[in-house]
CSV table of C-alpha atoms in Angstrom, one decimal:
chain,number,residue,atom,x,y,z
A,1,MET,CA,-0.1,-0.1,-0.5
A,2,ALA,CA,0.9,3.0,-1.3
A,3,THR,CA,1.5,6.3,1.4
A,4,GLY,CA,0.4,9.1,-0.6
A,5,THR,CA,-1.9,8.9,-3.4
A,6,ASN,CA,-1.5,10.7,-7.5
A,7,ILE,CA,1.4,9.2,-7.8
A,8,ARG,CA,4.1,9.0,-11.4
A,9,THR,CA,6.4,6.6,-11.4
A,10,TYR,CA,9.5,7.9,-13.6
A,11,PHE,CA,11.0,3.8,-14.4
A,12,GLU,CA,13.3,2.8,-17.7
A,13,GLY,CA,13.5,5.6,-19.0
A,14,THR,CA,9.9,8.1,-18.8
A,15,TRP,CA,7.2,8.7,-17.0
A,16,HIS,CA,4.7,6.1,-16.3
A,17,GLU,CA,1.4,6.9,-14.6
A,18,GLY,CA,1.1,4.5,-10.9
A,19,ASP,CA,2.6,2.9,-8.4
A,20,VAL,CA,4.3,1.4,-11.5
A,21,PRO,CA,5.7,-2.7,-10.2
A,22,VAL,CA,9.7,-2.0,-11.1
A,23,MET,CA,12.0,-4.6,-9.0
A,24,ARG,CA,11.7,-8.3,-10.2
A,25,ALA,CA,11.7,-11.4,-7.3
A,26,ALA,CA,15.2,-12.2,-8.1
A,27,ASP,CA,17.0,-8.2,-8.2
A,28,HIS,CA,20.0,-8.3,-5.8
A,29,GLY,CA,17.6,-5.5,-4.0
A,30,SER,CA,14.8,-7.6,-3.6
A,31,TRP,CA,15.7,-10.5,-1.1
A,32,LEU,CA,19.8,-8.6,0.3
A,33,GLY,CA,18.2,-5.3,0.5
A,34,THR,CA,20.3,-3.2,-1.3
A,35,THR,CA,18.1,0.0,-1.7
A,36,VAL,CA,18.9,2.7,-1.1
A,37,PHE,CA,16.7,5.9,-1.5
A,38,ASP,CA,16.6,9.9,-0.9
A,39,GLY,CA,13.3,12.2,-0.4
A,40,ALA,CA,12.9,15.8,-1.3
A,41,ARG,CA,10.1,18.3,-0.6
A,42,CYS,CA,7.9,20.1,-3.1
A,43,VAL,CA,5.4,22.2,-1.0
A,44,ASN,CA,3.7,25.6,-3.1
A,45,GLY,CA,5.8,24.8,-6.1
A,46,LEU,CA,8.7,25.0,-4.5
A,47,ILE,CA,11.4,22.5,-3.7
A,48,PRO,CA,14.8,23.2,-1.6
A,49,ASP,CA,17.9,21.6,-1.4
A,50,LEU,CA,16.1,19.1,-4.2
A,51,ASP,CA,20.2,19.1,-5.9
A,52,LEU,CA,21.1,18.4,-2.3
A,53,HIS,CA,19.0,15.5,-2.3
A,54,CYS,CA,20.0,13.8,-5.8
A,55,ALA,CA,23.7,13.9,-4.7
A,56,ARG,CA,22.4,12.0,-1.5
A,57,VAL,CA,21.2,9.2,-2.6
A,58,ASN,CA,24.5,8.8,-5.4
A,59,ARG,CA,26.3,8.8,-2.7
A,60,SER,CA,24.1,6.3,-0.8
A,61,ALA,CA,24.7,4.3,-3.6
A,62,GLU,CA,28.1,4.4,-3.6
A,63,ALA,CA,28.1,3.2,0.2
A,64,LEU,CA,26.4,0.5,-0.6
A,65,MET,CA,28.7,-0.5,-3.5
A,66,ILE,CA,26.1,0.4,-5.7
A,67,LYS,CA,26.7,2.2,-8.9
A,68,PRO,CA,24.6,5.2,-9.7
A,69,THR,CA,24.0,5.6,-13.1
A,70,VAL,CA,22.2,9.3,-13.0
A,71,SER,CA,23.7,12.2,-12.8
A,72,THR,CA,22.8,14.9,-10.6
A,73,GLU,CA,21.4,17.2,-12.8
A,74,ASP,CA,20.1,15.0,-14.8
A,75,MET,CA,18.2,13.1,-11.8
A,76,ILE,CA,16.8,17.4,-11.3
A,77,ASN,CA,15.5,18.0,-14.7
A,78,ILE,CA,13.8,14.1,-14.5
A,79,THR,CA,11.9,15.6,-11.8
A,80,LYS,CA,11.6,18.6,-12.8
A,81,ASP,CA,9.1,17.5,-15.8
A,82,GLY,CA,7.4,14.6,-13.5
A,83,LEU,CA,6.3,17.7,-11.0
A,84,ALA,CA,5.3,19.6,-13.8
A,85,LYS,CA,1.9,17.4,-13.9
A,86,TYR,CA,1.4,18.5,-10.8
A,87,PRO,CA,-1.3,21.7,-9.7
A,88,GLN,CA,1.1,23.9,-8.7
A,89,ASP,CA,-0.1,24.0,-4.5
A,90,ALA,CA,0.5,20.0,-4.7
A,91,ALA,CA,2.4,19.2,-1.6
A,92,VAL,CA,4.4,16.3,-3.1
A,93,TYR,CA,6.7,13.2,-1.8
A,94,ILE,CA,10.1,12.8,-4.0
A,95,ARG,CA,12.3,9.6,-4.2
A,96,PRO,CA,14.8,8.7,-6.3
A,97,MET,CA,16.1,4.7,-5.7
A,98,TYR,CA,18.3,3.0,-6.6
A,99,TRP,CA,18.9,-1.4,-6.5
A,100,ALA,CA,21.6,-3.6,-7.1
A,101,ILE,CA,19.8,-5.9,-9.3
A,102,HIS,CA,22.6,-8.9,-10.2
A,103,GLY,CA,25.0,-11.1,-7.6
A,104,ASP,CA,29.0,-11.9,-7.8
A,105,PRO,CA,29.4,-15.5,-7.9
A,106,THR,CA,28.9,-16.0,-4.1
A,107,ALA,CA,25.2,-13.7,-4.7
A,108,ILE,CA,26.1,-11.8,-1.4
A,109,VAL,CA,28.4,-9.0,-3.6
A,110,PRO,CA,26.4,-6.7,-6.2
A,111,SER,CA,27.8,-6.6,-9.1
A,112,PRO,CA,28.4,-3.2,-10.8
A,113,THR,CA,27.1,-4.5,-14.7
A,114,GLU,CA,23.6,-3.1,-14.7
A,115,THR,CA,21.5,-1.2,-11.6
A,116,GLY,CA,17.8,-0.5,-11.2
A,117,PHE,CA,16.7,3.4,-11.1
A,118,SER,CA,12.8,5.0,-10.5
A,119,ILE,CA,11.5,7.8,-9.2
A,120,CYS,CA,8.6,7.8,-7.5
A,121,LEU,CA,6.4,11.1,-7.0
A,122,GLU,CA,3.6,10.9,-4.9
A,123,GLU,CA,1.2,13.7,-2.9
A,124,ILE,CA,1.8,14.0,1.4
A,125,PRO,CA,0.2,16.6,2.6
A,126,PHE,CA,2.1,18.8,4.8
A,127,ALA,CA,1.8,18.4,7.7
A,128,PRO,CA,0.1,22.4,9.4
A,129,GLU,CA,2.1,24.3,11.8
A,130,THR,CA,0.4,23.2,14.4
A,131,ALA,CA,1.5,19.8,14.5
A,132,THR,CA,3.6,18.4,16.6
A,133,THR,CA,4.9,15.3,18.3
A,134,THR,CA,5.8,13.4,22.5
A,135,LEU,CA,9.8,11.2,22.3
A,136,GLY,CA,9.2,8.4,24.5
A,137,LEU,CA,12.5,6.0,25.0
A,138,THR,CA,13.1,3.6,23.8
A,139,LYS,CA,15.8,0.6,24.4
A,140,PHE,CA,16.8,0.2,20.9
A,141,ARG,CA,19.9,2.1,20.0
A,142,ARG,CA,21.7,3.2,16.6
A,143,PRO,CA,24.1,1.6,15.0
A,144,VAL,CA,27.7,2.3,14.0
A,145,ILE,CA,29.4,2.4,11.1
A,146,ASP,CA,31.1,-0.7,11.7
A,147,ASP,CA,27.5,-2.9,12.3
A,148,ALA,CA,25.1,-1.4,9.0
A,149,VAL,CA,26.2,1.2,6.6
A,150,VAL,CA,24.9,4.6,8.2
A,151,ASN,CA,26.5,6.6,5.4
A,152,ALA,CA,23.5,5.6,2.7
A,153,LYS,CA,20.2,6.4,3.7
A,154,ALA,CA,19.4,2.6,2.8
A,155,GLY,CA,16.3,1.0,2.5
A,156,CYS,CA,17.2,-1.3,5.3
A,157,LEU,CA,18.4,0.8,8.4
A,158,TYR,CA,14.0,1.1,8.3
A,159,PRO,CA,13.1,-1.8,9.8
A,160,ASN,CA,15.6,-0.5,13.4
A,161,ASN,CA,13.5,2.6,13.2
A,162,ALA,CA,9.5,0.7,12.7
A,163,ARG,CA,11.1,-1.0,16.2
A,164,MET,CA,11.5,1.5,17.9
A,165,LEU,CA,8.9,3.9,17.0
A,166,ALA,CA,5.9,0.5,17.3
A,167,GLU,CA,8.1,0.7,21.4
A,168,VAL,CA,7.3,3.8,21.8
A,169,ARG,CA,3.8,4.4,20.1
A,170,SER,CA,2.9,1.1,22.7
A,171,ARG,CA,3.2,4.2,25.5
A,172,GLY,CA,1.7,6.9,23.8
A,173,PHE,CA,4.6,8.2,22.4
A,174,GLY,CA,4.5,9.8,19.1
A,175,ASN,CA,8.3,9.1,18.4
A,176,ALA,CA,11.7,8.2,19.5
A,177,LEU,CA,14.9,9.1,21.4
A,178,VAL,CA,17.5,7.3,20.5
A,179,ALA,CA,21.1,6.8,21.9
A,180,ASP,CA,24.0,5.8,19.5
A,181,ALA,CA,26.4,2.8,21.1
A,182,MET,CA,27.9,5.2,23.8
A,183,GLY,CA,24.1,5.9,25.6
A,184,ASN,CA,24.5,9.7,24.4
A,185,VAL,CA,21.5,11.0,22.5
A,186,ALA,CA,21.6,10.4,18.3
A,187,GLU,CA,18.4,11.2,17.1
A,188,SER,CA,14.9,10.8,16.7
A,189,ALA,CA,13.5,7.3,15.1
A,190,THR,CA,12.3,9.5,11.9
A,191,ALA,CA,14.4,13.2,12.2
A,192,ASN,CA,16.9,15.4,13.8
A,193,VAL,CA,17.1,16.2,17.0
A,194,PHE,CA,17.5,20.0,18.4
A,195,MET,CA,16.9,21.7,22.0
A,196,VAL,CA,17.3,25.3,23.0
A,197,LYS,CA,18.3,26.8,26.2
A,198,ASP,CA,18.7,29.8,27.5
A,199,GLY,CA,17.8,30.9,23.5
A,200,GLU,CA,20.5,28.8,22.5
A,201,VAL,CA,20.7,25.7,20.6
A,202,PHE,CA,22.0,22.0,20.6
A,203,THR,CA,22.3,19.3,18.3
A,204,PRO,CA,24.0,16.2,18.4
A,205,ILE,CA,27.8,16.5,17.0
A,206,PRO,CA,27.8,13.5,13.7
A,207,ASN,CA,29.0,10.6,15.0
A,208,GLY,CA,28.7,7.8,11.5
A,209,THR,CA,26.1,6.3,13.6
A,210,PHE,CA,22.7,8.3,12.1
A,211,LEU,CA,23.1,10.0,8.5
A,212,SER,CA,23.7,14.3,9.1
A,213,GLY,CA,20.6,16.1,7.1
A,214,ILE,CA,19.9,18.0,4.7
A,215,THR,CA,17.3,20.2,6.4
A,216,ARG,CA,19.9,20.2,9.2
A,217,ALA,CA,22.1,21.7,8.0
A,218,ARG,CA,19.6,24.1,6.4
A,219,HIS,CA,18.6,25.1,10.5
A,220,ILE,CA,22.1,25.1,11.7
A,221,ALA,CA,23.3,27.7,8.6
A,222,ASN,CA,20.0,29.6,9.1
A,223,LEU,CA,19.8,29.7,12.5
A,224,LYS,CA,24.0,31.0,12.9
A,225,SER,CA,23.4,33.8,9.2
A,226,ASP,CA,20.6,35.3,11.7
A,227,GLY,CA,22.8,35.8,14.8
A,228,VAL,CA,22.3,32.7,16.7
A,229,SER,CA,24.7,30.4,18.5
A,230,VAL,CA,24.3,26.5,17.9
A,231,HIS,CA,26.8,24.1,19.2
A,232,GLU,CA,27.1,20.4,18.1
A,233,THR,CA,28.4,18.7,20.5
A,234,VAL,CA,27.4,15.4,23.0
A,235,LEU,CA,24.4,15.0,24.0
A,236,THR,CA,23.3,13.2,26.8
A,237,PHE,CA,19.3,12.8,27.7
A,238,ASP,CA,19.4,14.5,31.2
A,239,ASP,CA,20.8,17.3,28.3
A,240,PHE,CA,16.5,17.1,27.1
A,241,ARG,CA,15.7,17.5,30.0
A,242,GLY,CA,17.1,20.4,30.7
A,243,ALA,CA,16.2,22.4,27.8
A,244,ASP,CA,13.7,25.3,26.9
A,245,GLU,CA,12.7,24.0,24.1
A,246,VAL,CA,12.7,20.9,21.5
A,247,PHE,CA,12.5,20.3,17.6
A,248,LEU,CA,12.5,17.7,14.7
A,249,SER,CA,14.0,18.0,11.9
A,250,GLY,CA,13.5,16.4,8.5
A,251,ASN,CA,12.7,16.2,4.9
A,252,MET,CA,9.1,15.5,5.5
A,253,SER,CA,7.9,18.2,8.2
A,254,LYS,CA,11.0,20.6,7.5
A,255,VAL,CA,10.4,21.2,11.3
A,256,THR,CA,8.4,19.6,13.7
A,257,PRO,CA,7.7,21.1,17.4
A,258,VAL,CA,8.1,18.4,20.6
A,259,THR,CA,6.2,19.0,23.2
A,260,ALA,CA,7.1,16.1,26.0
A,261,PHE,CA,9.7,14.0,25.7
A,262,GLU,CA,8.7,11.6,28.3
A,263,ASP,CA,7.1,13.3,31.7
A,264,HIS,CA,8.7,16.8,31.0
A,265,GLN,CA,6.5,18.5,29.2
A,266,TYR,CA,7.9,22.0,26.6
A,267,GLN,CA,5.7,25.0,25.3
A,268,VAL,CA,6.6,25.2,21.0
A,269,GLY,CA,9.3,28.4,22.0
A,270,PRO,CA,9.9,31.3,19.9
A,271,VAL,CA,13.0,29.5,18.5
A,272,THR,CA,10.9,27.2,16.9
A,273,ARG,CA,8.9,29.4,15.5
A,274,LYS,CA,11.3,31.2,14.1
A,275,LEU,CA,13.3,28.2,12.3
A,276,ARG,CA,9.9,28.2,10.1
A,277,GLU,CA,9.8,31.2,10.1
A,278,MET,CA,13.3,31.7,7.9
A,279,TYR,CA,13.5,28.1,6.5
A,280,TRP,CA,10.8,28.8,4.4
A,281,ASP,CA,12.3,32.7,3.3
A,282,TRP,CA,15.0,30.4,2.9
A,283,ALA,CA,13.3,28.4,-0.2
A,284,ALA,CA,11.0,30.9,-1.1
A,285,SER,CA,14.3,33.2,-2.0
A,286,THR,CA,16.4,29.9,-4.1
A,287,ALA,CA,13.1,29.9,-5.9
């Protein structure tokens, strides 16, 4: 079942209407999990950082030993061609994907001789400004590079995220605040995380256990350009318990205010509200 509606699929050189089958049963990606993807957003005709998302899916492919076959520039042009069929005010999720098709003689290592590629566009409503979430603790942690391909946006990483979400949702929370291998805060189950204390912004330093997101980097740049002090540092769960504001940063919703972490409550504060305004002001300025 698809997440969104009004789906268009780019596959084998052309756009198709609907959720087109693209992978076969014997494809390496189907049975051995060599799939990568990225996600960008089109909202009210704005497509923030599309170039960075397209470039990252190529890097993700290389991290899984999949040969990328579409240049960033071509991927951007294909995407814009597909978006032209949507209404100007449509909220569209943009998902370029690669997967390995063949394996080496062991079947385990993907072969560079042929690569699967598609782009899926689907309308997914953008979260309203009033949308918030809550965070709970989870026993599941982020892996390290020695254990998993954490340097890629890879499909095989997401079952662990699903375990985190299922665990905390069973206790009434919307998302999980997740530890790294050392027990410090890494991010949430679905997005990077920030906290505000005394007007300054803090976020976990990238340590190889989570993707330092494109939207995360954009927020940091926008905050610094506005004169806000931003610290990428080691953060504990107690740091978040003592925070004035907490928010999530991800491509799907850009900024999601957090109103609770376990039994600790937060207000949707001025830094979080200002950050959302800065993001869309920046996006409009680059259109």
